[in-house]
Tab-separated table of C-alpha atoms in Angstrom:
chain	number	residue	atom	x	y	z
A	1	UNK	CA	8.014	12.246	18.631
A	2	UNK	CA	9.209	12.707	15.253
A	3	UNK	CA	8.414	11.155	12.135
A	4	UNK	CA	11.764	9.024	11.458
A	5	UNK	CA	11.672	7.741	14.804
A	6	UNK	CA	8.531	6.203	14.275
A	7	UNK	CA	9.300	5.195	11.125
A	8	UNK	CA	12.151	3.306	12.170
A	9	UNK	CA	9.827	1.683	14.897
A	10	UNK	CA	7.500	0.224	12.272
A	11	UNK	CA	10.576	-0.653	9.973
A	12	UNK	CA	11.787	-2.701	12.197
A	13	UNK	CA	8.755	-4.441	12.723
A	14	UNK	CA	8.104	-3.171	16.831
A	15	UNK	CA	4.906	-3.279	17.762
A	16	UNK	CA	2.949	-0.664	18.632
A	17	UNK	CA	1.094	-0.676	21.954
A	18	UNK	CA	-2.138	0.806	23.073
A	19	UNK	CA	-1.997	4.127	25.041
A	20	UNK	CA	1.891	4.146	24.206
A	21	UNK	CA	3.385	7.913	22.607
A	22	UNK	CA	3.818	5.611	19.753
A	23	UNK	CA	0.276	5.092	19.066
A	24	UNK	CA	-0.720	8.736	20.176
A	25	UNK	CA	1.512	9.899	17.169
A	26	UNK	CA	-0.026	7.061	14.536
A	27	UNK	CA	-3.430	8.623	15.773
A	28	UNK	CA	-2.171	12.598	14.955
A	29	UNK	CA	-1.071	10.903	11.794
A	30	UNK	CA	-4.022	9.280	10.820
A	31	UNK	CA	-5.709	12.699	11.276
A	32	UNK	CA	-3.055	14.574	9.011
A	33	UNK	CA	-3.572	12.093	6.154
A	34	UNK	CA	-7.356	12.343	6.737
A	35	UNK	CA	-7.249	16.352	6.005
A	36	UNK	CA	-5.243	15.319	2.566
A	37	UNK	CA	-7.317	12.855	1.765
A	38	UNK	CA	-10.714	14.453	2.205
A	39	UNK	CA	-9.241	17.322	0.172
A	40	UNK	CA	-8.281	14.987	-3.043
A	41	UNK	CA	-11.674	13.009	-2.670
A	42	UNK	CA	-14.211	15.939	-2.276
A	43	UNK	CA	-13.484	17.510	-5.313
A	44	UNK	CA	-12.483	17.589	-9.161
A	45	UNK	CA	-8.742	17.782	-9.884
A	46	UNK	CA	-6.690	17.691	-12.488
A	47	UNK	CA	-4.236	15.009	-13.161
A	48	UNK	CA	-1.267	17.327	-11.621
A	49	UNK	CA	-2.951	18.482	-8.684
A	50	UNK	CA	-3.731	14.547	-7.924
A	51	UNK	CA	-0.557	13.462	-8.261
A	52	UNK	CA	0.945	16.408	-6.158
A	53	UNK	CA	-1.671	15.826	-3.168
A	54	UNK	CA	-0.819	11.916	-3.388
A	55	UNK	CA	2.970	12.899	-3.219
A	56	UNK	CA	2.261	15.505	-0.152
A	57	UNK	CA	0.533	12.664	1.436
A	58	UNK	CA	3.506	10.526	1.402
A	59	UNK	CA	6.128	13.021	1.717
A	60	UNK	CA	8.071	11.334	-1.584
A	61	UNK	CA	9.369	13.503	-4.095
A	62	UNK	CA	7.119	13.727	-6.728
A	63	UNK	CA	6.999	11.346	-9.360
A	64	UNK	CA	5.601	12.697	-12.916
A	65	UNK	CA	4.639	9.775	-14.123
A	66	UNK	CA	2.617	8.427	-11.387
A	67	UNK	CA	-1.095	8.065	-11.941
A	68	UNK	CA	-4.357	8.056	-9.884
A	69	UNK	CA	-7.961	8.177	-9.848
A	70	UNK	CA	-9.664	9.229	-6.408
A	71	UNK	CA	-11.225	8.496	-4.475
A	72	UNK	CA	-7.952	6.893	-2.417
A	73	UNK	CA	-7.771	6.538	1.652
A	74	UNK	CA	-4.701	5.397	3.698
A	75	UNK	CA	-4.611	6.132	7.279
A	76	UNK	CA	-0.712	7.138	7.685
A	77	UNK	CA	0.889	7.345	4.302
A	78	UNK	CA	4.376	8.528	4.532
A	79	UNK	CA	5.159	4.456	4.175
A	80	UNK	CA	4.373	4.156	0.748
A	81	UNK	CA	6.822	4.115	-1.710
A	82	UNK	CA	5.674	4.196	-5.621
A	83	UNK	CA	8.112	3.607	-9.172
A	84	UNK	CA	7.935	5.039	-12.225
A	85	UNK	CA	5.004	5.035	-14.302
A	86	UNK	CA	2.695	3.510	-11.286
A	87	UNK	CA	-1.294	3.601	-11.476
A	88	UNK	CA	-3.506	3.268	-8.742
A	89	UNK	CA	-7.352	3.411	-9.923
A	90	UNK	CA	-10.133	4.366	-7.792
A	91	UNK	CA	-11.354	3.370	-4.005
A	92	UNK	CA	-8.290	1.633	-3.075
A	93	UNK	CA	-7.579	1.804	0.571
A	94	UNK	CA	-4.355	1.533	2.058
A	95	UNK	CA	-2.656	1.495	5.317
A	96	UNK	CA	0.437	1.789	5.072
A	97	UNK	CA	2.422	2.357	8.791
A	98	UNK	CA	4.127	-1.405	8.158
A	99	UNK	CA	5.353	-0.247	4.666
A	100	UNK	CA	4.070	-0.443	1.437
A	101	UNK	CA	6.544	-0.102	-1.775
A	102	UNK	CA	5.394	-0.474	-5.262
A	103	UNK	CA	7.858	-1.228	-8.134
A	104	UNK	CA	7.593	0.236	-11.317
A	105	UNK	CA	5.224	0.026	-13.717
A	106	UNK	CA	2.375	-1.479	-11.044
A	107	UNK	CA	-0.961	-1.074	-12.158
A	108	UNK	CA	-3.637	-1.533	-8.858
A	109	UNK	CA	-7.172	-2.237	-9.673
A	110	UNK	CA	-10.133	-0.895	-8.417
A	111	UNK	CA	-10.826	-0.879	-4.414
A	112	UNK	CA	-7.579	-3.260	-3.921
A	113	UNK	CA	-7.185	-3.442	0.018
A	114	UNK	CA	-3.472	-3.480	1.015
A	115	UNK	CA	-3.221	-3.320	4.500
A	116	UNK	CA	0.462	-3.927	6.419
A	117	UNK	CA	-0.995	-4.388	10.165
A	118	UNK	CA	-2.194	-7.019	12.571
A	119	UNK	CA	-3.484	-6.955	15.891
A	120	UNK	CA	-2.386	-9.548	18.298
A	121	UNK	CA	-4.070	-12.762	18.237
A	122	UNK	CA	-4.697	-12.963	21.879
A	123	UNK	CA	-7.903	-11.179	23.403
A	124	UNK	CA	-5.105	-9.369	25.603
A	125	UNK	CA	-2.795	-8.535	23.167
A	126	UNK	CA	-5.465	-7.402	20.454
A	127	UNK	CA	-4.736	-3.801	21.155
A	128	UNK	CA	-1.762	-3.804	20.207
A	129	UNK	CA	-0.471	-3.578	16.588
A	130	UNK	CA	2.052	-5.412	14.660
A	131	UNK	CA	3.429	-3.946	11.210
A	132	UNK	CA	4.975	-6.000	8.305
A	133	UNK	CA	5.600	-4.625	4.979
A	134	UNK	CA	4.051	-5.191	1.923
A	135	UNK	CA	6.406	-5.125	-1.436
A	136	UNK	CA	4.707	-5.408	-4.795
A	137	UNK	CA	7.718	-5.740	-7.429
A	138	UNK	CA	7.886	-4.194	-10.809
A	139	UNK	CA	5.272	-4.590	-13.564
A	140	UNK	CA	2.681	-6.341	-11.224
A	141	UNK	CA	-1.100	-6.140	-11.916
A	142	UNK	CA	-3.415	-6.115	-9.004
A	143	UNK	CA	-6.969	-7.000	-9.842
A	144	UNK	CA	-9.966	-4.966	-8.576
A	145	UNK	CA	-11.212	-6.250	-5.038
A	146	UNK	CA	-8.042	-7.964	-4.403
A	147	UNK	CA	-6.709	-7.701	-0.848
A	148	UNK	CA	-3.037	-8.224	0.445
A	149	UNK	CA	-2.154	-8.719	4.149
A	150	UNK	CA	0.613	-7.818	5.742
A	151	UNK	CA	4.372	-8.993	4.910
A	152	UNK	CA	3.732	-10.196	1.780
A	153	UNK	CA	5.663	-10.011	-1.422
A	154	UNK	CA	4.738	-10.345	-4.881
A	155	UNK	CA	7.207	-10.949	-7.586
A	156	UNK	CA	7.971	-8.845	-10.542
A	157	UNK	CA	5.487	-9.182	-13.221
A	158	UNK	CA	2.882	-11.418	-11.375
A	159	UNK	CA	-0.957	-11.279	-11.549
A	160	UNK	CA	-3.470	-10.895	-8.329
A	161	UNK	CA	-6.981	-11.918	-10.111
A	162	UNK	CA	-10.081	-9.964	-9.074
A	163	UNK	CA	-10.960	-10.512	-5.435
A	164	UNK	CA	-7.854	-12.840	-4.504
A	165	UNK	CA	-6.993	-12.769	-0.797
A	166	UNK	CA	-3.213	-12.889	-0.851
A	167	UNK	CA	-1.848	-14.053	2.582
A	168	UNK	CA	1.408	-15.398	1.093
A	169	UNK	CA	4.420	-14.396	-0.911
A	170	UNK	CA	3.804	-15.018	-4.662
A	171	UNK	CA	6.790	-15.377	-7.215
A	172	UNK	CA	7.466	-13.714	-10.178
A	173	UNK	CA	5.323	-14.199	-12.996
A	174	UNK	CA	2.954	-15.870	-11.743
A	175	UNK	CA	-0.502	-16.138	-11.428
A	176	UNK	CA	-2.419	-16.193	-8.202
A	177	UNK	CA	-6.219	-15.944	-7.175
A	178	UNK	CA	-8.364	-17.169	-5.147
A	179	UNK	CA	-9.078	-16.954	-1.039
A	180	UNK	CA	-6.128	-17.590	0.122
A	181	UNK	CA	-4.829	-16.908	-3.388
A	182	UNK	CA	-2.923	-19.820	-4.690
A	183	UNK	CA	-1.008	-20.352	-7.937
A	184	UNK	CA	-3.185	-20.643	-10.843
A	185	UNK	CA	-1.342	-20.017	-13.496
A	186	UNK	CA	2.229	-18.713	-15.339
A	187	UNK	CA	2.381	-15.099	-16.937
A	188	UNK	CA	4.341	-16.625	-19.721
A	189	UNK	CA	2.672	-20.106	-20.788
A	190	UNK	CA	-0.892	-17.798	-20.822
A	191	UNK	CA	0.692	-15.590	-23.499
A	192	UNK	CA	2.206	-18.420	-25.038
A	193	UNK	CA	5.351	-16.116	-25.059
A	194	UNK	CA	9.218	-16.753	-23.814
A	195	UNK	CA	10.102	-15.637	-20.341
A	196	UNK	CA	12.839	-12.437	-20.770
């Protein structure tokens, strides 16, 4: 199997079965990002050499003004997509085979959970795995402890307070906490300034 044909498997939402070659290849995978992984979280590293063991971890070009402090896990990672001028602080955790894209100028707090599978629901069909993206639009701010689950989408310039569960899309500038997050407040009217 080859990467872009699983890819497109998980793109397309497919789900992936236990004991299938599709799941034997997330497995090799999940080893390959572990041997990355380990290496950026067992050691000191400059700011470059994070950033270009993040970007060999997804396989994106590298993006200079990305930003990161380890430790960071993901179990796949060539499904995460970052912006310009992105920061993801430390003992975040994310898995990533549904998807995971992340506008420009995100910032992700501390041990954020984003995670873009499900098993099946059914005690027969809980083997088996069921991707859906997660897209975080530009200018968001994640909160430390927050968690989103898969297929969610969070509007440009929104707020995820500290610990919020987020099980369901959330608009643009707005302000959601809580488990399940809910709306709790407007960017804008909290700054007291006009929307642009």
């Amino acid at each position: 199997m080859e990467l872009k044909e699983f890819l497109d498997h998980l793109n397309q939402g497919l789900p992936v079965k236990k004991d299938s070659e599709m799941q034997q290849y997330m497995t090799q995978m999940a080893f390959e990002a572990m041997q990355i992984t380990c290496e950026l979280n067992q050691s000191y590293h400059t700011p470059e050499e994070i950033r270009h063991l993040f970007f060999q971890l997804t396989g994106q070009e590298e993006e200079e003004t990305f930003s990161m402090f380890p430790p960071f896990t993901t179990d796949f990672g060539k499904n995460i997509h970052v912006g310009k001028h992105v920061f993801i602080n430390s003992g975040c955790r994310f898995q990533d085979q549904g998807g995971i894209t992340l506008g420009d100028g995100t910032l992700v707090g501390h041990n954020v959970v984003l995670a873009t599978l499900n098993h099946g629901f059914e005690p027969e069909d809980r083997p088996t795995l069921y991707p859906k993206p997660i897209t975080i639009g530009k200018k968001v701010w994640i909160g430390a402890n927050a968690t989103i689950l898969p297929g969610v989408t969070i509007g440009d310039n929104a707020i995820i307070a500290a610990g919020a569960v987020v099980t369901k899309d959330i608009p643009e500038n707005a302000i959601a906490g809580g488990v399940p997050a809910k709306i709790i407040g407007d960017v804008y009217q909290r700054t007291g300034t006009r929307r642009k």
